[in-house]
mmCIF file of C-alpha atoms in Angstrom:
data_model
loop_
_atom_site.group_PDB
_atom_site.id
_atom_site.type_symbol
_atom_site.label_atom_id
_atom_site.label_comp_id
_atom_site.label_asym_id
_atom_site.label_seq_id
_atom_site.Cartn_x
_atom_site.Cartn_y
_atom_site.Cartn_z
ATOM 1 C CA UNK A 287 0.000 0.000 0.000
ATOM 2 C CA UNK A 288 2.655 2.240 1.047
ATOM 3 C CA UNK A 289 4.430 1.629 -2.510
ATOM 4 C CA UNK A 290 1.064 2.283 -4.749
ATOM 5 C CA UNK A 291 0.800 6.009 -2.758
ATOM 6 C CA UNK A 292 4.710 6.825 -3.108
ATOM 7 C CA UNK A 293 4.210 5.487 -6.750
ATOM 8 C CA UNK A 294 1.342 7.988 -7.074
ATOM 9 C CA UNK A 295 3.217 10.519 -5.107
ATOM 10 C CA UNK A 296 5.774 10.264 -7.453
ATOM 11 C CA UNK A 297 3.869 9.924 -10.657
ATOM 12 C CA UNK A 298 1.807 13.380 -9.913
ATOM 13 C CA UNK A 299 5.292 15.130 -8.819
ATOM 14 C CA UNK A 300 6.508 14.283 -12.123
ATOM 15 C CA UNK A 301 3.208 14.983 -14.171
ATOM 16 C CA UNK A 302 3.545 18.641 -12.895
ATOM 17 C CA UNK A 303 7.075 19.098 -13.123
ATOM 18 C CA UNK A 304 6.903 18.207 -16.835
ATOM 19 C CA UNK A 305 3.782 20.495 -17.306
ATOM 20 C CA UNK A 306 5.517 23.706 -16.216
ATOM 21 C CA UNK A 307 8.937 22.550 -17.884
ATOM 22 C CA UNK A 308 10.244 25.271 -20.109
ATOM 23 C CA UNK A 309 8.726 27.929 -18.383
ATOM 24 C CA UNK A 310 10.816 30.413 -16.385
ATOM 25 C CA UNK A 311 10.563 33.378 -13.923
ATOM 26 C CA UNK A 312 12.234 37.134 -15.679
ATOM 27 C CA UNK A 313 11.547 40.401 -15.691
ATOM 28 C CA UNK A 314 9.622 41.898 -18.835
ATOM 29 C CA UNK A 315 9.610 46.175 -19.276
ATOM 30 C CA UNK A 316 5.936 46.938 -18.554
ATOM 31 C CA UNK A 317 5.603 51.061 -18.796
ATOM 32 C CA UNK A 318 9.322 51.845 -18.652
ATOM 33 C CA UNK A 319 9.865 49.215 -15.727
ATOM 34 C CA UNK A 320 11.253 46.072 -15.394
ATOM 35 C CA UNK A 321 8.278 43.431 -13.519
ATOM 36 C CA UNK A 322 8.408 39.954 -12.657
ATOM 37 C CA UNK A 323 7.008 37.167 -15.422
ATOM 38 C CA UNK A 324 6.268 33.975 -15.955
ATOM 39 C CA UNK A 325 7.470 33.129 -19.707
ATOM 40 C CA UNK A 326 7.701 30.272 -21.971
ATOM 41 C CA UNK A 327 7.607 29.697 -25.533
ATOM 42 C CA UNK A 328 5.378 27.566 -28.181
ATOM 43 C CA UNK A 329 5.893 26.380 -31.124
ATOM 44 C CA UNK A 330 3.488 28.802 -33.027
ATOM 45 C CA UNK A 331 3.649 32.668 -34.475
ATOM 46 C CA UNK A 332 2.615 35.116 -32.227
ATOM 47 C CA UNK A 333 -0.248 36.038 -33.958
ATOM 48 C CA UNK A 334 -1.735 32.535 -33.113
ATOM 49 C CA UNK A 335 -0.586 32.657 -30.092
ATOM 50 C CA UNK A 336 -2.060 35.856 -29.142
ATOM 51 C CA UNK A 337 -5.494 34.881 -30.458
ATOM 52 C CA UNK A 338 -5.416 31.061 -28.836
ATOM 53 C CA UNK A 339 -4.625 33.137 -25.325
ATOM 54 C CA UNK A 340 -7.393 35.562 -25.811
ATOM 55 C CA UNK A 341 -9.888 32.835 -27.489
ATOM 56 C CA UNK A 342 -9.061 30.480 -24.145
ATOM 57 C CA UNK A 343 -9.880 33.175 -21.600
ATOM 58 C CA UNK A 344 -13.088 34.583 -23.819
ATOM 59 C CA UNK A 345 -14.316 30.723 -23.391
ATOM 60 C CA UNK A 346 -13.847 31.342 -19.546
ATOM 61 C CA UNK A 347 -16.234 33.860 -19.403
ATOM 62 C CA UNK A 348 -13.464 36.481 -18.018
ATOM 63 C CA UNK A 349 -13.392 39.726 -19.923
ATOM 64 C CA UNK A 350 -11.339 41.922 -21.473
ATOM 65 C CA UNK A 351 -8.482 40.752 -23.600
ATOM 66 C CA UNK A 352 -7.781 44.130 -25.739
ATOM 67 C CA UNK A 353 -3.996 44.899 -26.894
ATOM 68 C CA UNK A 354 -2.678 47.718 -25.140
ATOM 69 C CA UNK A 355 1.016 49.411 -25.476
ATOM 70 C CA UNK A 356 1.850 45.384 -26.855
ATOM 71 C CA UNK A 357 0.077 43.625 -23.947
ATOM 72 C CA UNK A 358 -2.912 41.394 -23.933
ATOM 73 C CA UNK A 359 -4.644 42.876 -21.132
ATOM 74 C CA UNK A 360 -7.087 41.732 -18.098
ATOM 75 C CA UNK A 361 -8.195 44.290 -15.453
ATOM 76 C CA UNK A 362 -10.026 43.247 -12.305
ATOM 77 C CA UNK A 363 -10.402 39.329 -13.678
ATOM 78 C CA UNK A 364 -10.808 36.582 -11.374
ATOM 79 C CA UNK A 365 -8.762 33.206 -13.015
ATOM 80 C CA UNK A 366 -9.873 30.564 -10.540
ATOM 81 C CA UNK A 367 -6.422 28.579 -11.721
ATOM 82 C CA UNK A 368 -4.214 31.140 -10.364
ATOM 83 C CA UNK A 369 -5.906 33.137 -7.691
ATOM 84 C CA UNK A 370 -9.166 33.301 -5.808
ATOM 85 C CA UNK A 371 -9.304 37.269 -6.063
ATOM 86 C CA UNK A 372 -9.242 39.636 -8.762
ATOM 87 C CA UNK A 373 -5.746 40.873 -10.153
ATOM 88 C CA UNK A 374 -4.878 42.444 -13.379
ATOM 89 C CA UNK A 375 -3.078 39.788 -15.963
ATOM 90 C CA UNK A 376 -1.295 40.766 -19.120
ATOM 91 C CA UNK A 377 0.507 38.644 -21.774
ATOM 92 C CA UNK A 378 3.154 40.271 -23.852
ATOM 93 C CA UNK A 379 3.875 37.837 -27.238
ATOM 94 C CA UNK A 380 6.624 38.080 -29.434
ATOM 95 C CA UNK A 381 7.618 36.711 -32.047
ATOM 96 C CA UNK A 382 10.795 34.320 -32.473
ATOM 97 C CA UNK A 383 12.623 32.577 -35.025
ATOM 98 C CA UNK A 384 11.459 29.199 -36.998
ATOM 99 C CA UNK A 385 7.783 30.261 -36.124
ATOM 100 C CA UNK A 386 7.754 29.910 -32.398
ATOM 101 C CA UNK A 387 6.562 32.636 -30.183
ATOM 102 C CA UNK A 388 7.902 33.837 -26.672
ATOM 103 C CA UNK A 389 4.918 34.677 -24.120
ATOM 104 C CA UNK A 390 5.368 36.161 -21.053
ATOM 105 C CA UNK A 391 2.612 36.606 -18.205
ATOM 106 C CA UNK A 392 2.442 39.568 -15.559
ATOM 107 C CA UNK A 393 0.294 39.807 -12.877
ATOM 108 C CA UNK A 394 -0.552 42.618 -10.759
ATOM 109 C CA UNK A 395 -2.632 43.350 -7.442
ATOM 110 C CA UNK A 396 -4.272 46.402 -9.126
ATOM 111 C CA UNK A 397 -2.409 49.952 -10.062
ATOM 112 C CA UNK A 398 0.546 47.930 -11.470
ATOM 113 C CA UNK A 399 0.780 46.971 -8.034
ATOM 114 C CA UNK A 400 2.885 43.523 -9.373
ATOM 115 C CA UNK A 401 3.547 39.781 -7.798
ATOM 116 C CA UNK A 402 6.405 38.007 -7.664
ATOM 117 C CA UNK A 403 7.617 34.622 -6.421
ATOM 118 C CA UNK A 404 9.042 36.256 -3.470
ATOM 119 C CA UNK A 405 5.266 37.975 -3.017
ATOM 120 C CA UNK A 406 2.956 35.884 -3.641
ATOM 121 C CA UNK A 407 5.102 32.276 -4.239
ATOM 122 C CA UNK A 408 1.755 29.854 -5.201
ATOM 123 C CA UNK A 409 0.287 32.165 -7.136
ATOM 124 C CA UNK A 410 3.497 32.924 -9.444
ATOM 125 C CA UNK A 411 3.545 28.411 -9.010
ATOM 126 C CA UNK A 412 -0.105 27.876 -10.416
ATOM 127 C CA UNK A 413 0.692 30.909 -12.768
ATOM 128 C CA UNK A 414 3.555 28.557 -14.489
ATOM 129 C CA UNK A 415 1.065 25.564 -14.266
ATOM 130 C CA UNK A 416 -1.315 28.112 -15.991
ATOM 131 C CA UNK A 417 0.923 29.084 -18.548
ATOM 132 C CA UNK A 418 2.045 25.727 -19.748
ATOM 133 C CA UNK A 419 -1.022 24.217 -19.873
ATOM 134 C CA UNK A 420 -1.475 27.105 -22.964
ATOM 135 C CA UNK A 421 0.261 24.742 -25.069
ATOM 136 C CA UNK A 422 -2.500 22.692 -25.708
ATOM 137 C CA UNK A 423 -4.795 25.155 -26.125
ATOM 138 C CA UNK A 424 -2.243 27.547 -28.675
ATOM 139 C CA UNK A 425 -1.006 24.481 -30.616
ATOM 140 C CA UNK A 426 -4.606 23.555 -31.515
ATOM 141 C CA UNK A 427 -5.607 27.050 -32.256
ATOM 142 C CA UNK A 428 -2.675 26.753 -34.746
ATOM 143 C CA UNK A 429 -3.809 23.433 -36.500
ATOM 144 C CA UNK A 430 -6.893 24.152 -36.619
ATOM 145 C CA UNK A 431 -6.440 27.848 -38.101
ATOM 146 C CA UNK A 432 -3.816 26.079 -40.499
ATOM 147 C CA UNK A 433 -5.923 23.097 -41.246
ATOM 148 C CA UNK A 434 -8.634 25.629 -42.146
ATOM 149 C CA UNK A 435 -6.350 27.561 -44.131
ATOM 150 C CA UNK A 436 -5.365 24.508 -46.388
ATOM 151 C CA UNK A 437 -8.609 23.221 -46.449
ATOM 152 C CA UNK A 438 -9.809 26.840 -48.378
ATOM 153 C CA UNK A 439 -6.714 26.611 -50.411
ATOM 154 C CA UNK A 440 -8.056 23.042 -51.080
ATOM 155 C CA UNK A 441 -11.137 24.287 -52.221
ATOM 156 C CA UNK A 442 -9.798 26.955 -54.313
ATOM 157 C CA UNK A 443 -7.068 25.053 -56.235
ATOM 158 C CA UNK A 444 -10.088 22.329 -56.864
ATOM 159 C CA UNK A 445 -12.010 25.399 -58.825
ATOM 160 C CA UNK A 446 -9.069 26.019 -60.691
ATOM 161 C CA UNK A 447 -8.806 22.086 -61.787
ATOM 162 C CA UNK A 448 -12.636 22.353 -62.784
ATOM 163 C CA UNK A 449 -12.129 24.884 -64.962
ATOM 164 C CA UNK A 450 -8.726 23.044 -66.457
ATOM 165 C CA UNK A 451 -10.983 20.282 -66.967
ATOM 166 C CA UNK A 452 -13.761 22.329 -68.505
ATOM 167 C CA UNK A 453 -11.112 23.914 -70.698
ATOM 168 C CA UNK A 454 -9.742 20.825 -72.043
ATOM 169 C CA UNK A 455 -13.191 19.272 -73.023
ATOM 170 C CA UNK A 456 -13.500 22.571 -75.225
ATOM 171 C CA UNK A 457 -9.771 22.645 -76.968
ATOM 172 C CA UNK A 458 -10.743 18.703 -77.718
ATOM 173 C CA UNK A 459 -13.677 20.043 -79.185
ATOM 174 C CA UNK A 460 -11.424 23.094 -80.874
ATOM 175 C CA UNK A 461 -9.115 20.627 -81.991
ATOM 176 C CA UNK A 462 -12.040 17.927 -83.659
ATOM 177 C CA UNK A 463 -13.232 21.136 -85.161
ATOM 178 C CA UNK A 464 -10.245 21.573 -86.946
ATOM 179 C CA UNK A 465 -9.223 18.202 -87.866
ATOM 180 C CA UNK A 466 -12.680 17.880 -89.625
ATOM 181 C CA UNK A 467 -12.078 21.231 -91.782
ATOM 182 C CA UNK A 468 -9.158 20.326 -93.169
ATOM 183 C CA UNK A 469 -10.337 17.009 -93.834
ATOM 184 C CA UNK A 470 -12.833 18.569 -95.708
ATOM 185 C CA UNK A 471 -10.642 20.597 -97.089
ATOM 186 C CA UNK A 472 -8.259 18.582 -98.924
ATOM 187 C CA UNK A 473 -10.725 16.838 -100.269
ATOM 188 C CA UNK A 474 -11.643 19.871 -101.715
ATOM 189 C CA UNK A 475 -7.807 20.547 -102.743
ATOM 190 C CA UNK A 476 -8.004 17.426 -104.548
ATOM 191 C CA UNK A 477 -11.037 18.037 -106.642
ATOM 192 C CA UNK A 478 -9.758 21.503 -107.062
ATOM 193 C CA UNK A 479 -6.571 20.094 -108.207
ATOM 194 C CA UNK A 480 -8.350 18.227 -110.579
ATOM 195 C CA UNK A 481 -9.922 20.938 -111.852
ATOM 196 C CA UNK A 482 -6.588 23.239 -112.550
ATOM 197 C CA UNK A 483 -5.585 20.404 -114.569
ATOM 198 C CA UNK A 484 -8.753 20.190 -116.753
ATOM 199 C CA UNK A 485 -8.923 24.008 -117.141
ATOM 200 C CA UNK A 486 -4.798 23.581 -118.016
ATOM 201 C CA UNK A 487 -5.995 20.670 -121.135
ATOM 202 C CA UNK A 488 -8.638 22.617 -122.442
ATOM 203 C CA UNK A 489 -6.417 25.993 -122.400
ATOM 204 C CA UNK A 490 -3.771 23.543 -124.516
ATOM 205 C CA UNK A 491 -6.314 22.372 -126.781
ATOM 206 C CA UNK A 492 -7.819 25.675 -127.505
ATOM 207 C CA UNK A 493 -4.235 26.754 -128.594
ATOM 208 C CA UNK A 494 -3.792 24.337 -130.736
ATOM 209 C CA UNK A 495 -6.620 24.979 -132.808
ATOM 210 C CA UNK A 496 -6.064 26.933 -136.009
ATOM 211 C CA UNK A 497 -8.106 28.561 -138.714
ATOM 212 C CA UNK A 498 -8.508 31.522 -141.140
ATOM 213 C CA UNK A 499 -7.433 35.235 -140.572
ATOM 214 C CA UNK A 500 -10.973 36.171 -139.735
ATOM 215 C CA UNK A 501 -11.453 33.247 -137.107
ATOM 216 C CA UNK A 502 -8.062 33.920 -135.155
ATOM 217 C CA UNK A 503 -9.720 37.342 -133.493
ATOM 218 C CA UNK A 504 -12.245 34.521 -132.632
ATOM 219 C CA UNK A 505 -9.904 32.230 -131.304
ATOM 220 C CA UNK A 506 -7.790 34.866 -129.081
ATOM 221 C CA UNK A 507 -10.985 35.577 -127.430
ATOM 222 C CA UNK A 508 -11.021 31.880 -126.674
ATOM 223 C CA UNK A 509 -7.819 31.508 -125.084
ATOM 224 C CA UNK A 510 -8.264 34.749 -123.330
ATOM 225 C CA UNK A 511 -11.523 33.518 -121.670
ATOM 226 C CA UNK A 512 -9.864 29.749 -121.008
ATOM 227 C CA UNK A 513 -7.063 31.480 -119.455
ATOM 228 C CA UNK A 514 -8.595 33.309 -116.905
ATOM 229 C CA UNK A 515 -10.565 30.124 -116.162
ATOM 230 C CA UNK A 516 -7.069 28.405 -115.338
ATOM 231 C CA UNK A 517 -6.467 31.498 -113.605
ATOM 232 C CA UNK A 518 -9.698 31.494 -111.223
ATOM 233 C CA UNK A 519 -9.154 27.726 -110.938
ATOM 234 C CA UNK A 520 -5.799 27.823 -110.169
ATOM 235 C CA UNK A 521 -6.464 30.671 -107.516
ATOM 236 C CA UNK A 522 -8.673 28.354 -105.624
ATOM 237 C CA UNK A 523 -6.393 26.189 -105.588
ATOM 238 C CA UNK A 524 -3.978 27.651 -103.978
ATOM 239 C CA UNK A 525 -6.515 29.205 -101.670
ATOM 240 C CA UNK A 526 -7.072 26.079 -100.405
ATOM 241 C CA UNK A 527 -3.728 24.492 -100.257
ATOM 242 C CA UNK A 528 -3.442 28.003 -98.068
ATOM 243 C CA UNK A 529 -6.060 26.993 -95.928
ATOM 244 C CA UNK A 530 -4.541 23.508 -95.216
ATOM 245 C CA UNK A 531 -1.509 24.859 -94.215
ATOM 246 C CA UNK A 532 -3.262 27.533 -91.527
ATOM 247 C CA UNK A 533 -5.315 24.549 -90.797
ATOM 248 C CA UNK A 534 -2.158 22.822 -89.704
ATOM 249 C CA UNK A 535 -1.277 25.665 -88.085
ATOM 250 C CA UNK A 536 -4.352 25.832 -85.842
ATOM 251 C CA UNK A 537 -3.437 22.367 -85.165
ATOM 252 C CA UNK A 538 -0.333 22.945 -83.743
ATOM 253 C CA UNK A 539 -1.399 25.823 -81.582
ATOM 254 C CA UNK A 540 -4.716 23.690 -79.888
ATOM 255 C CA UNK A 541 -1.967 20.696 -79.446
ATOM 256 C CA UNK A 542 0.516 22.963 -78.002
ATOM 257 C CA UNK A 543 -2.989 24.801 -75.417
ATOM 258 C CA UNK A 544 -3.281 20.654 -74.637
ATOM 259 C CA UNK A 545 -0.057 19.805 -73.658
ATOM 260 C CA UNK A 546 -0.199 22.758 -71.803
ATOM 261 C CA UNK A 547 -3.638 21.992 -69.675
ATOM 262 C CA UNK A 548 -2.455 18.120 -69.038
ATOM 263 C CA UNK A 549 0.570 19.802 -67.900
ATOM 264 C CA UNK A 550 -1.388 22.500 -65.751
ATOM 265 C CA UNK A 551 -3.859 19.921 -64.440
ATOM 266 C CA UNK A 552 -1.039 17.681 -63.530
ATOM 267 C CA UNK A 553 0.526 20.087 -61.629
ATOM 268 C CA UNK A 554 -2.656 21.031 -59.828
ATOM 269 C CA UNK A 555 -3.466 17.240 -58.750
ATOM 270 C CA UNK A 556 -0.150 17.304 -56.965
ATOM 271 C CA UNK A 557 -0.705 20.052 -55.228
ATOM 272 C CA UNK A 558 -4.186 19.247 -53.987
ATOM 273 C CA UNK A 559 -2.119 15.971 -53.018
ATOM 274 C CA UNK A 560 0.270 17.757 -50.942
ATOM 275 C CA UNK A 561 -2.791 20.227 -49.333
ATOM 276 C CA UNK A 562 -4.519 16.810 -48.466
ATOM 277 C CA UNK A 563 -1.153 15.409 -47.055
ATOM 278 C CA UNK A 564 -0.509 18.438 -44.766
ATOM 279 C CA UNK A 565 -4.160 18.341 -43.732
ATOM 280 C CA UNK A 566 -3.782 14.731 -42.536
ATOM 281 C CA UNK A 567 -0.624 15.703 -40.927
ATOM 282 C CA UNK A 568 -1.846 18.751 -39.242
ATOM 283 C CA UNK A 569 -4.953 16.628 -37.988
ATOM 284 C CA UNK A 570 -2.856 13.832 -36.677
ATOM 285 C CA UNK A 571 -0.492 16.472 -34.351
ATOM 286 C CA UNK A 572 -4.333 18.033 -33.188
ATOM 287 C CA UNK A 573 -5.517 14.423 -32.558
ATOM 288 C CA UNK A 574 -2.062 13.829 -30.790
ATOM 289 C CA UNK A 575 -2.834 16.444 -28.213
#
């Protein structure tokens, strides 16, 4: 029996040795003067920090929480954790490097009237209980606020990959569009082709025709009018032949917008993958807590 309760002596010693560990008594400059504070750091920007501390004490019911000369501040607040009677409380939170914050805690009997551990010892001890015990609460402010974050940027970046999507049904359609034109077209090309040629034989038989002085003014008209028939055949022609070849050009241009949207979409897939992965992550740290 004795053994279980120095076990569980020994077991809650350590529990709230650990919770307070990395928190430390200094002095923080409050109005030009240095006070005593409890401070500690967390793994999270300030700005989180700062609105995890003042969404934790809003959900206590104790008011105030307003950012004045860089402290969170609390006048006249009862926090049942730390002290039975009312006491002003600030938090000052700064930022650090690699994302982490530093926050600091003063408390004061009223008119900047401020504890210490010399002072008021269990009061600064449940304040460092107090403070630690943030952790939980600032860390899954963070996830959450970062989870949400992701999960917009998840949203948006899907948007983006609908209208990739949408935009590749219509350069397939674009692209069938074209494909069919100049199918149709050199077909035509080949009948018009056929058609130079015929134009071509009848201009070489009419110019081989002969006959007496008074038929040859007959027979220039002839070639003149066959010859502008090769012409306006000929000019088709090449019309069209000029339309295959911006035809192919179109071609290249809805391949190349293709290429270019399998290569966009791609590259939004794996970044929805990654937004899903750091979700997951994020959501296993909260569950972790």
């Amino acid at each position: 029996m004795k053994k279980i309760l120095l076990l569980a002596a020994v077991t809650f010693f350590s529990y709230f040795q650990s919770f307070s560990q990395g928190v430390e008594i200094t002095n923080v400059e409050f109005n030009k003067k240095s006070q005593p504070a409890i401070t500690t750091d967390f793994e999270m920007p300030a700005d989180i920090s700062t609105s995890a501390i003042q969404k934790k004490l809003s959900s206590a019911k104790i008011k105030g929480g307003s950012v004045k000369n860089g402290f969170i501040t609390y006048q006249e607040v009862v926090i049942p954790e730390l002290h039975g009677e009312k006491m002003d409380v600030y938090f000052k939170v700064d930022d650090k490097n690699n994302n982490s914050s530093s926050v600091a805690m003063l408390l004061s009997k009223g008119y900047e009237n401020f504890m210490s551990s010399e002072t008021d010892p269990q009061v600064f001890e449940n304040a460092k209980k107090y403070l630690a015990s943030m952790k939980k609460d600032i860390l899954s402010f963070g996830y959450n606020a970062n989870i949400q974050k992701l999960q917009d940027n998840k949203k948006s970046l899907e948007k983006d990959l609908k209208k990739s999507t949408k935009n590749a049904s219509s350069l397939a359609k674009d692209k069938s569009k074209i494909e069919s034109n100049q199918r149709d077209n050199k077909a035509k090309i080949a009948s018009l082709k056929s058609e130079v040629d015929n134009q071509n034989k009848t201009l070489e038989f009419v110019k081989q025709k002969t006959g007496t002085v008074d038929q040859m003014e007959m027979l220039k008209k002839e070639i003149s009018k066959q010859e502008d028939a090769v012409k306006k055949a000929t000019k088709k022609y090449e019309s069209a032949v000029s339309d295959d070849s911006n035809y192919s050009k179109d071609l290249d241009k809805v391949n190349n917008k293709i290429n270019d949207n399998i290569t966009e979409q791609s590259k939004i897939k794996s970044e929805i993958e990654n937004v899903q992965k750091n979700i997951a992550e994020l959501q296993g740290k909260l569950n972790a807590l």
